mmCIF file of C-alpha atoms in Angstrom:
data_model
loop_
_atom_site.group_PDB
_atom_site.id
_atom_site.type_symbol
_atom_site.label_atom_id
_atom_site.label_comp_id
_atom_site.label_asym_id
_atom_site.label_seq_id
_atom_site.Cartn_x
_atom_site.Cartn_y
_atom_site.Cartn_z
ATOM 1 C CA UNK A 1 72.162 93.552 167.066
ATOM 2 C CA UNK A 2 75.290 91.997 168.990
ATOM 3 C CA UNK A 3 74.847 90.836 172.704
ATOM 4 C CA UNK A 4 77.367 93.484 173.748
ATOM 5 C CA UNK A 5 74.685 96.010 173.010
ATOM 6 C CA UNK A 6 72.165 94.144 175.219
ATOM 7 C CA UNK A 7 74.831 93.499 177.784
ATOM 8 C CA UNK A 8 75.777 97.327 177.945
ATOM 9 C CA UNK A 9 71.815 98.138 178.667
ATOM 10 C CA UNK A 10 71.734 95.618 181.314
ATOM 11 C CA UNK A 11 74.693 96.935 183.031
ATOM 12 C CA UNK A 12 73.349 100.315 183.206
ATOM 13 C CA UNK A 13 70.210 98.929 184.602
ATOM 14 C CA UNK A 14 71.976 97.009 187.025
ATOM 15 C CA UNK A 15 74.043 100.470 187.814
ATOM 16 C CA UNK A 16 70.542 101.811 188.800
ATOM 17 C CA UNK A 17 70.122 99.203 191.278
ATOM 18 C CA UNK A 18 71.299 101.109 193.996
ATOM 19 C CA UNK A 19 70.748 102.132 197.670
ATOM 20 C CA UNK A 20 67.712 103.942 198.601
ATOM 21 C CA UNK A 21 69.837 106.910 199.470
ATOM 22 C CA UNK A 22 71.254 106.702 195.802
ATOM 23 C CA UNK A 23 67.893 106.539 194.511
ATOM 24 C CA UNK A 24 66.665 109.341 196.435
ATOM 25 C CA UNK A 25 69.199 111.521 195.233
ATOM 26 C CA UNK A 26 68.858 110.517 191.659
ATOM 27 C CA UNK A 27 65.164 111.141 192.040
ATOM 28 C CA UNK A 28 65.589 114.917 193.411
ATOM 29 C CA UNK A 29 67.614 115.420 189.939
ATOM 30 C CA UNK A 30 65.115 113.628 187.792
ATOM 31 C CA UNK A 31 62.318 115.542 189.604
ATOM 32 C CA UNK A 32 64.041 119.080 188.945
ATOM 33 C CA UNK A 33 64.561 117.941 185.335
ATOM 34 C CA UNK A 34 60.816 117.352 184.843
ATOM 35 C CA UNK A 35 60.067 120.372 186.580
ATOM 36 C CA UNK A 36 61.990 122.201 183.892
ATOM 37 C CA UNK A 37 60.504 119.851 180.992
ATOM 38 C CA UNK A 38 57.019 120.569 181.947
ATOM 39 C CA UNK A 39 57.254 124.366 182.712
ATOM 40 C CA UNK A 40 58.913 125.470 179.660
ATOM 41 C CA UNK A 41 58.217 125.139 175.843
ATOM 42 C CA UNK A 42 61.441 123.264 175.124
ATOM 43 C CA UNK A 43 60.592 123.143 171.625
ATOM 44 C CA UNK A 44 61.570 119.540 171.317
ATOM 45 C CA UNK A 45 61.621 119.606 167.348
ATOM 46 C CA UNK A 46 64.796 122.387 167.557
ATOM 47 C CA UNK A 47 66.183 119.803 169.853
ATOM 48 C CA UNK A 48 66.012 116.874 167.484
ATOM 49 C CA UNK A 49 67.417 119.186 164.887
ATOM 50 C CA UNK A 50 70.010 120.368 166.767
ATOM 51 C CA UNK A 51 70.983 116.572 167.842
ATOM 52 C CA UNK A 52 70.947 115.536 164.336
ATOM 53 C CA UNK A 53 73.406 118.639 163.735
ATOM 54 C CA UNK A 54 75.600 117.580 166.170
ATOM 55 C CA UNK A 55 76.118 114.049 165.138
ATOM 56 C CA UNK A 56 78.911 112.321 163.257
ATOM 57 C CA UNK A 57 78.368 111.412 159.466
ATOM 58 C CA UNK A 58 80.122 109.166 156.805
ATOM 59 C CA UNK A 59 77.521 110.263 154.175
ATOM 60 C CA UNK A 60 78.320 113.296 151.732
ATOM 61 C CA UNK A 61 74.395 114.379 152.347
ATOM 62 C CA UNK A 62 73.452 114.308 156.172
ATOM 63 C CA UNK A 63 69.692 114.285 156.473
ATOM 64 C CA UNK A 64 66.949 114.139 158.802
ATOM 65 C CA UNK A 65 63.284 113.300 158.372
ATOM 66 C CA UNK A 66 60.250 113.518 160.434
ATOM 67 C CA UNK A 67 57.151 111.046 160.025
ATOM 68 C CA UNK A 68 54.006 111.368 161.710
ATOM 69 C CA UNK A 69 51.461 108.384 161.830
ATOM 70 C CA UNK A 70 48.092 108.047 163.382
ATOM 71 C CA UNK A 71 48.779 104.291 164.219
ATOM 72 C CA UNK A 72 51.519 103.738 166.598
ATOM 73 C CA UNK A 73 53.619 100.477 165.813
ATOM 74 C CA UNK A 74 55.209 100.452 169.440
ATOM 75 C CA UNK A 75 51.638 99.424 170.741
ATOM 76 C CA UNK A 76 52.186 102.171 173.516
ATOM 77 C CA UNK A 77 49.180 102.385 175.982
ATOM 78 C CA UNK A 78 46.753 105.594 175.100
ATOM 79 C CA UNK A 79 49.111 106.621 172.244
ATOM 80 C CA UNK A 80 47.336 108.592 169.631
ATOM 81 C CA UNK A 81 49.622 108.327 167.001
ATOM 82 C CA UNK A 82 53.350 108.719 166.792
ATOM 83 C CA UNK A 83 56.211 110.595 165.524
ATOM 84 C CA UNK A 84 59.241 108.658 163.715
ATOM 85 C CA UNK A 85 62.526 110.484 163.524
ATOM 86 C CA UNK A 86 65.246 109.238 161.387
ATOM 87 C CA UNK A 87 68.840 110.287 160.833
ATOM 88 C CA UNK A 88 71.679 108.927 158.654
ATOM 89 C CA UNK A 89 74.360 109.719 161.336
ATOM 90 C CA UNK A 90 77.101 107.050 162.275
ATOM 91 C CA UNK A 91 74.913 105.807 164.935
ATOM 92 C CA UNK A 92 74.933 105.574 168.891
ATOM 93 C CA UNK A 93 78.259 104.713 170.529
ATOM 94 C CA UNK A 94 78.429 103.395 173.975
ATOM 95 C CA UNK A 95 79.295 106.857 175.275
ATOM 96 C CA UNK A 96 76.225 108.079 173.703
ATOM 97 C CA UNK A 97 74.052 105.625 175.284
ATOM 98 C CA UNK A 98 75.770 106.448 178.709
ATOM 99 C CA UNK A 99 74.977 110.118 177.978
ATOM 100 C CA UNK A 100 71.566 109.798 177.223
ATOM 101 C CA UNK A 101 70.942 107.654 180.096
ATOM 102 C CA UNK A 102 71.881 110.512 182.664
ATOM 103 C CA UNK A 103 70.936 113.832 184.033
ATOM 104 C CA UNK A 104 72.635 116.749 182.246
ATOM 105 C CA UNK A 105 75.649 114.614 180.596
ATOM 106 C CA UNK A 106 76.858 115.073 177.175
ATOM 107 C CA UNK A 107 79.199 113.805 174.588
ATOM 108 C CA UNK A 108 79.643 117.170 172.881
ATOM 109 C CA UNK A 109 82.595 119.556 173.003
ATOM 110 C CA UNK A 110 82.121 123.381 173.352
ATOM 111 C CA UNK A 111 85.498 124.326 171.797
ATOM 112 C CA UNK A 112 84.174 124.462 168.198
ATOM 113 C CA UNK A 113 80.475 125.213 169.370
ATOM 114 C CA UNK A 114 77.751 123.279 169.102
ATOM 115 C CA UNK A 115 73.966 123.985 169.231
ATOM 116 C CA UNK A 116 72.690 121.563 172.111
ATOM 117 C CA UNK A 117 73.874 122.333 175.274
ATOM 118 C CA UNK A 118 70.890 122.240 177.546
ATOM 119 C CA UNK A 119 70.807 119.784 180.200
ATOM 120 C CA UNK A 120 67.183 119.084 178.804
ATOM 121 C CA UNK A 121 68.559 118.055 175.418
ATOM 122 C CA UNK A 122 67.022 114.885 174.178
ATOM 123 C CA UNK A 123 64.902 114.612 177.088
ATOM 124 C CA UNK A 124 62.648 117.477 175.822
ATOM 125 C CA UNK A 125 60.768 114.326 173.881
ATOM 126 C CA UNK A 126 59.191 113.503 177.245
ATOM 127 C CA UNK A 127 57.180 116.457 176.660
ATOM 128 C CA UNK A 128 55.264 114.336 174.058
ATOM 129 C CA UNK A 129 55.795 110.727 174.947
ATOM 130 C CA UNK A 130 56.171 108.552 177.999
ATOM 131 C CA UNK A 131 58.519 106.156 176.409
ATOM 132 C CA UNK A 132 60.826 107.368 173.618
ATOM 133 C CA UNK A 133 62.305 104.268 171.582
ATOM 134 C CA UNK A 134 65.610 104.353 169.912
ATOM 135 C CA UNK A 135 66.974 102.055 167.458
ATOM 136 C CA UNK A 136 70.617 102.854 166.407
ATOM 137 C CA UNK A 137 73.692 101.019 165.597
ATOM 138 C CA UNK A 138 72.629 97.628 167.169
ATOM 139 C CA UNK A 139 70.905 99.419 170.182
ATOM 140 C CA UNK A 140 67.267 98.705 170.738
ATOM 141 C CA UNK A 141 65.998 100.128 173.848
ATOM 142 C CA UNK A 142 63.434 102.843 175.182
ATOM 143 C CA UNK A 143 63.439 105.132 178.155
ATOM 144 C CA UNK A 144 60.319 105.013 180.203
ATOM 145 C CA UNK A 145 59.202 108.080 182.063
ATOM 146 C CA UNK A 146 58.341 105.463 185.101
ATOM 147 C CA UNK A 147 60.703 102.361 185.173
ATOM 148 C CA UNK A 148 58.939 99.967 187.258
ATOM 149 C CA UNK A 149 62.068 97.829 188.063
ATOM 150 C CA UNK A 150 64.420 100.649 189.467
ATOM 151 C CA UNK A 151 61.644 103.371 190.800
ATOM 152 C CA UNK A 152 63.477 105.931 188.521
ATOM 153 C CA UNK A 153 62.396 107.526 185.041
ATOM 154 C CA UNK A 154 63.745 109.174 181.857
ATOM 155 C CA UNK A 155 67.297 107.687 182.178
ATOM 156 C CA UNK A 156 66.966 103.743 182.705
ATOM 157 C CA UNK A 157 66.950 102.086 179.435
ATOM 158 C CA UNK A 158 64.798 98.857 178.839
ATOM 159 C CA UNK A 159 65.816 96.779 176.179
ATOM 160 C CA UNK A 160 63.368 95.988 173.265
ATOM 161 C CA UNK A 161 63.440 92.660 171.573
ATOM 162 C CA UNK A 162 60.467 93.321 168.881
ATOM 163 C CA UNK A 163 61.772 95.888 166.405
ATOM 164 C CA UNK A 164 58.457 97.478 164.998
ATOM 165 C CA UNK A 165 58.003 96.929 161.153
ATOM 166 C CA UNK A 166 59.198 99.446 158.447
ATOM 167 C CA UNK A 167 62.155 100.524 160.443
ATOM 168 C CA UNK A 168 65.247 101.333 158.624
ATOM 169 C CA UNK A 169 68.041 100.018 160.802
ATOM 170 C CA UNK A 170 70.843 101.395 158.501
ATOM 171 C CA UNK A 171 69.800 105.020 160.109
ATOM 172 C CA UNK A 172 69.308 105.959 163.692
ATOM 173 C CA UNK A 173 65.584 105.871 164.383
ATOM 174 C CA UNK A 174 63.714 107.497 167.220
ATOM 175 C CA UNK A 175 59.983 106.725 167.935
ATOM 176 C CA UNK A 176 57.901 108.653 169.948
ATOM 177 C CA UNK A 177 54.396 107.641 170.761
ATOM 178 C CA UNK A 178 52.116 110.614 171.138
ATOM 179 C CA UNK A 179 50.556 109.634 174.554
ATOM 180 C CA UNK A 180 50.603 112.909 176.362
ATOM 181 C CA UNK A 181 47.127 114.508 176.094
ATOM 182 C CA UNK A 182 48.565 118.054 175.177
ATOM 183 C CA UNK A 183 50.479 116.500 172.402
ATOM 184 C CA UNK A 184 48.376 114.425 169.909
ATOM 185 C CA UNK A 185 48.302 114.061 166.449
ATOM 186 C CA UNK A 186 47.006 117.264 165.298
ATOM 187 C CA UNK A 187 49.054 119.214 167.794
ATOM 188 C CA UNK A 188 52.419 117.630 166.248
ATOM 189 C CA UNK A 189 51.170 118.091 162.670
ATOM 190 C CA UNK A 190 50.669 122.043 163.242
ATOM 191 C CA UNK A 191 54.239 122.162 164.609
ATOM 192 C CA UNK A 192 55.777 120.204 161.602
ATOM 193 C CA UNK A 193 54.000 122.470 159.548
ATOM 194 C CA UNK A 194 55.879 125.578 161.265
ATOM 195 C CA UNK A 195 59.561 124.280 160.190
ATOM 196 C CA UNK A 196 60.639 127.203 158.204
ATOM 197 C CA UNK A 197 63.157 126.668 155.044
ATOM 198 C CA UNK A 198 65.649 129.084 156.963
ATOM 199 C CA UNK A 199 65.884 126.603 159.374
ATOM 200 C CA UNK A 200 68.780 124.538 157.885
ATOM 201 C CA UNK A 201 70.973 127.871 156.522
ATOM 202 C CA UNK A 202 73.277 128.202 159.049
ATOM 203 C CA UNK A 203 73.706 124.691 159.973
ATOM 204 C CA UNK A 204 76.916 123.213 158.952
ATOM 205 C CA UNK A 205 76.236 119.431 158.550
ATOM 206 C CA UNK A 206 72.659 119.083 157.886
ATOM 207 C CA UNK A 207 71.723 119.291 154.119
ATOM 208 C CA UNK A 208 68.139 118.023 154.203
ATOM 209 C CA UNK A 209 65.161 118.124 156.288
ATOM 210 C CA UNK A 210 62.148 116.037 155.271
ATOM 211 C CA UNK A 211 58.536 115.719 156.813
ATOM 212 C CA UNK A 212 55.683 113.533 155.986
ATOM 213 C CA UNK A 213 52.424 112.894 157.559
ATOM 214 C CA UNK A 214 49.565 110.335 157.100
ATOM 215 C CA UNK A 215 47.327 113.187 156.005
ATOM 216 C CA UNK A 216 49.432 113.683 153.036
ATOM 217 C CA UNK A 217 51.782 116.359 153.610
ATOM 218 C CA UNK A 218 55.355 115.891 152.240
ATOM 219 C CA UNK A 219 57.818 118.720 152.974
ATOM 220 C CA UNK A 220 61.584 118.471 151.349
ATOM 221 C CA UNK A 221 64.145 121.344 152.361
ATOM 222 C CA UNK A 222 67.389 121.043 150.601
ATOM 223 C CA UNK A 223 70.448 123.130 151.175
ATOM 224 C CA UNK A 224 72.869 123.468 148.178
ATOM 225 C CA UNK A 225 76.136 125.502 149.461
ATOM 226 C CA UNK A 226 78.589 124.104 146.743
ATOM 227 C CA UNK A 227 78.854 127.489 145.267
ATOM 228 C CA UNK A 228 79.587 129.646 148.584
ATOM 229 C CA UNK A 229 79.075 132.399 149.270
ATOM 230 C CA UNK A 230 75.831 131.838 147.159
ATOM 231 C CA UNK A 231 73.595 129.466 149.020
ATOM 232 C CA UNK A 232 70.272 128.173 147.582
ATOM 233 C CA UNK A 233 67.342 126.620 149.715
ATOM 234 C CA UNK A 234 65.245 124.289 147.632
ATOM 235 C CA UNK A 235 61.641 123.678 149.094
ATOM 236 C CA UNK A 236 59.164 121.276 147.528
ATOM 237 C CA UNK A 237 56.385 119.186 148.633
ATOM 238 C CA UNK A 238 52.529 119.055 149.234
ATOM 239 C CA UNK A 239 51.014 120.814 152.156
ATOM 240 C CA UNK A 240 47.099 120.605 152.884
ATOM 241 C CA UNK A 241 46.588 119.274 149.322
ATOM 242 C CA UNK A 242 48.503 122.007 147.503
ATOM 243 C CA UNK A 243 51.630 121.303 145.913
ATOM 244 C CA UNK A 244 54.515 123.513 145.895
ATOM 245 C CA UNK A 245 58.054 124.297 144.612
ATOM 246 C CA UNK A 246 60.547 127.194 144.992
ATOM 247 C CA UNK A 247 64.193 128.184 145.508
ATOM 248 C CA UNK A 248 65.486 131.060 147.658
ATOM 249 C CA UNK A 249 68.882 132.397 147.422
ATOM 250 C CA UNK A 250 71.064 133.874 149.845
ATOM 251 C CA UNK A 251 74.587 135.296 150.163
ATOM 252 C CA UNK A 252 76.203 133.842 153.088
ATOM 253 C CA UNK A 253 79.200 135.440 154.835
ATOM 254 C CA UNK A 254 81.170 134.045 157.823
ATOM 255 C CA UNK A 255 83.640 136.087 159.812
ATOM 256 C CA UNK A 256 85.712 134.833 162.842
ATOM 257 C CA UNK A 257 86.219 137.321 166.100
ATOM 258 C CA UNK A 258 88.573 137.334 168.672
ATOM 259 C CA UNK A 259 86.485 137.669 172.377
ATOM 260 C CA UNK A 260 87.406 140.620 174.025
ATOM 261 C CA UNK A 261 89.391 140.201 177.502
ATOM 262 C CA UNK A 262 86.538 141.766 179.448
ATOM 263 C CA UNK A 263 83.598 139.216 178.012
ATOM 264 C CA UNK A 264 83.054 135.940 179.677
ATOM 265 C CA UNK A 265 80.628 133.366 180.690
ATOM 266 C CA UNK A 266 80.670 130.065 182.423
ATOM 267 C CA UNK A 267 78.792 128.274 179.553
ATOM 268 C CA UNK A 268 81.796 129.404 177.280
ATOM 269 C CA UNK A 269 84.875 128.876 179.578
ATOM 270 C CA UNK A 270 88.221 128.284 177.212
ATOM 271 C CA UNK A 271 86.649 129.632 174.184
ATOM 272 C CA UNK A 272 88.358 132.661 172.639
ATOM 273 C CA UNK A 273 86.914 133.113 169.389
ATOM 274 C CA UNK A 274 83.574 132.723 167.601
ATOM 275 C CA UNK A 275 82.095 132.753 164.012
ATOM 276 C CA UNK A 276 79.415 135.602 163.052
ATOM 277 C CA UNK A 277 77.423 134.665 160.042
ATOM 278 C CA UNK A 278 75.188 137.187 157.877
ATOM 279 C CA UNK A 279 72.897 135.869 155.054
ATOM 280 C CA UNK A 280 71.432 138.376 152.577
ATOM 281 C CA UNK A 281 68.328 137.229 150.862
ATOM 282 C CA UNK A 282 68.891 137.646 146.700
ATOM 283 C CA UNK A 283 65.079 137.017 146.026
ATOM 284 C CA UNK A 284 63.182 140.303 145.293
ATOM 285 C CA UNK A 285 60.107 139.351 146.779
ATOM 286 C CA UNK A 286 61.629 137.441 149.712
ATOM 287 C CA UNK A 287 60.243 139.019 153.069
ATOM 288 C CA UNK A 288 62.351 136.787 155.732
ATOM 289 C CA UNK A 289 64.646 139.555 156.839
ATOM 290 C CA UNK A 290 65.083 140.334 160.490
ATOM 291 C CA UNK A 291 65.633 136.884 161.879
ATOM 292 C CA UNK A 292 68.041 136.278 164.289
ATOM 293 C CA UNK A 293 69.480 132.698 164.787
ATOM 294 C CA UNK A 294 71.565 130.660 167.287
ATOM 295 C CA UNK A 295 72.141 128.274 164.614
ATOM 296 C CA UNK A 296 68.493 127.762 164.453
ATOM 297 C CA UNK A 297 65.885 130.535 164.788
ATOM 298 C CA UNK A 298 65.341 132.625 167.661
ATOM 299 C CA UNK A 299 63.428 135.491 166.784
ATOM 300 C CA UNK A 300 62.484 137.849 163.950
ATOM 301 C CA UNK A 301 62.220 141.275 165.074
ATOM 302 C CA UNK A 302 65.649 142.938 164.484
ATOM 303 C CA UNK A 303 64.602 145.145 161.582
ATOM 304 C CA UNK A 304 67.573 144.311 159.686
ATOM 305 C CA UNK A 305 67.460 143.557 156.162
ATOM 306 C CA UNK A 306 69.417 140.111 156.513
ATOM 307 C CA UNK A 307 69.436 137.141 158.825
ATOM 308 C CA UNK A 308 72.370 137.009 161.465
ATOM 309 C CA UNK A 309 73.713 133.851 163.324
ATOM 310 C CA UNK A 310 75.839 133.394 166.197
ATOM 311 C CA UNK A 311 76.830 131.325 169.422
ATOM 312 C CA UNK A 312 74.233 133.329 171.424
ATOM 313 C CA UNK A 313 73.818 132.137 174.990
ATOM 314 C CA UNK A 314 69.876 131.417 175.310
ATOM 315 C CA UNK A 315 67.243 130.511 178.059
ATOM 316 C CA UNK A 316 65.959 127.067 177.865
ATOM 317 C CA UNK A 317 62.652 128.258 175.985
ATOM 318 C CA UNK A 318 65.191 129.481 172.724
ATOM 319 C CA UNK A 319 62.682 132.470 172.596
ATOM 320 C CA UNK A 320 65.098 135.132 173.592
ATOM 321 C CA UNK A 321 68.610 136.383 173.572
ATOM 322 C CA UNK A 322 69.744 136.955 176.902
ATOM 323 C CA UNK A 323 70.897 140.670 177.761
ATOM 324 C CA UNK A 324 74.413 139.540 178.653
ATOM 325 C CA UNK A 325 78.065 140.471 177.863
ATOM 326 C CA UNK A 326 78.713 137.671 175.691
ATOM 327 C CA UNK A 327 75.981 138.024 173.301
ATOM 328 C CA UNK A 328 76.395 141.732 173.204
ATOM 329 C CA UNK A 329 79.723 141.034 171.888
ATOM 330 C CA UNK A 330 78.376 138.909 169.031
ATOM 331 C CA UNK A 331 75.705 141.454 168.473
#
């Protein structure tokens, strides 16, 4: 890692050594963020999948992995384990670091459409950890929930000199020590088991999601869309001591629609066209119809014999489709 990366982190920290008035203003924003984080189920796993989907890749098969360990290699106090998230993206740029060290800032553009649009975004990981560690493209830092040097939290980076053993520095690695009482090893394990194979079907970049735990669970979800409109979702692994392997097939169709002149929303200013995708399951025994996606699963009660995906505007909880003109147009 170069001195430039360390200097960049130092400069950000210096910028936060502001007057008390500026700190008070920042603290107000941070407290509003914290209130939103802890009053809603932000589905942090979806947020991490969203970030990976929105990243930039130079590899043919973009992938994301979750590894749950009972022992925390960071030595974080009161940690009951750790979730290690790895992604083979190109790595953090200075702009990415600046964005993650801010409240509500993003480097993403709405013109092409993207999944992660909430001001919470990456910061949803603070639901399960008080100090996410990030290792990417020469950067090595954590974001403490309470930074003693500045009196701020969530957004002030702290350089890490000792990189934990077993970290693949060729990938972006996020280590989440599980030191929050409501999100210990067993709960994260259950949440990882709930990742459904269809999660990957409407993503345009990610081709693989892997899950591993210290308990011996291992899950690999692979998407093969080389023969569009036919798409295969291959799932294999071991879960709770039982091995499994299966392939689900879909016909996936996508069509662009022009936005009617009387439809608008502040979160989609300047956008005049959107795609709507439909996936028909081909497996006779498949019972996964009726689901609705905003790139990732939202709900499963449409009663329709297919999966539907569009750029729906959602609440922070991602548990509903808002009853607004933008969403009614896409439906």
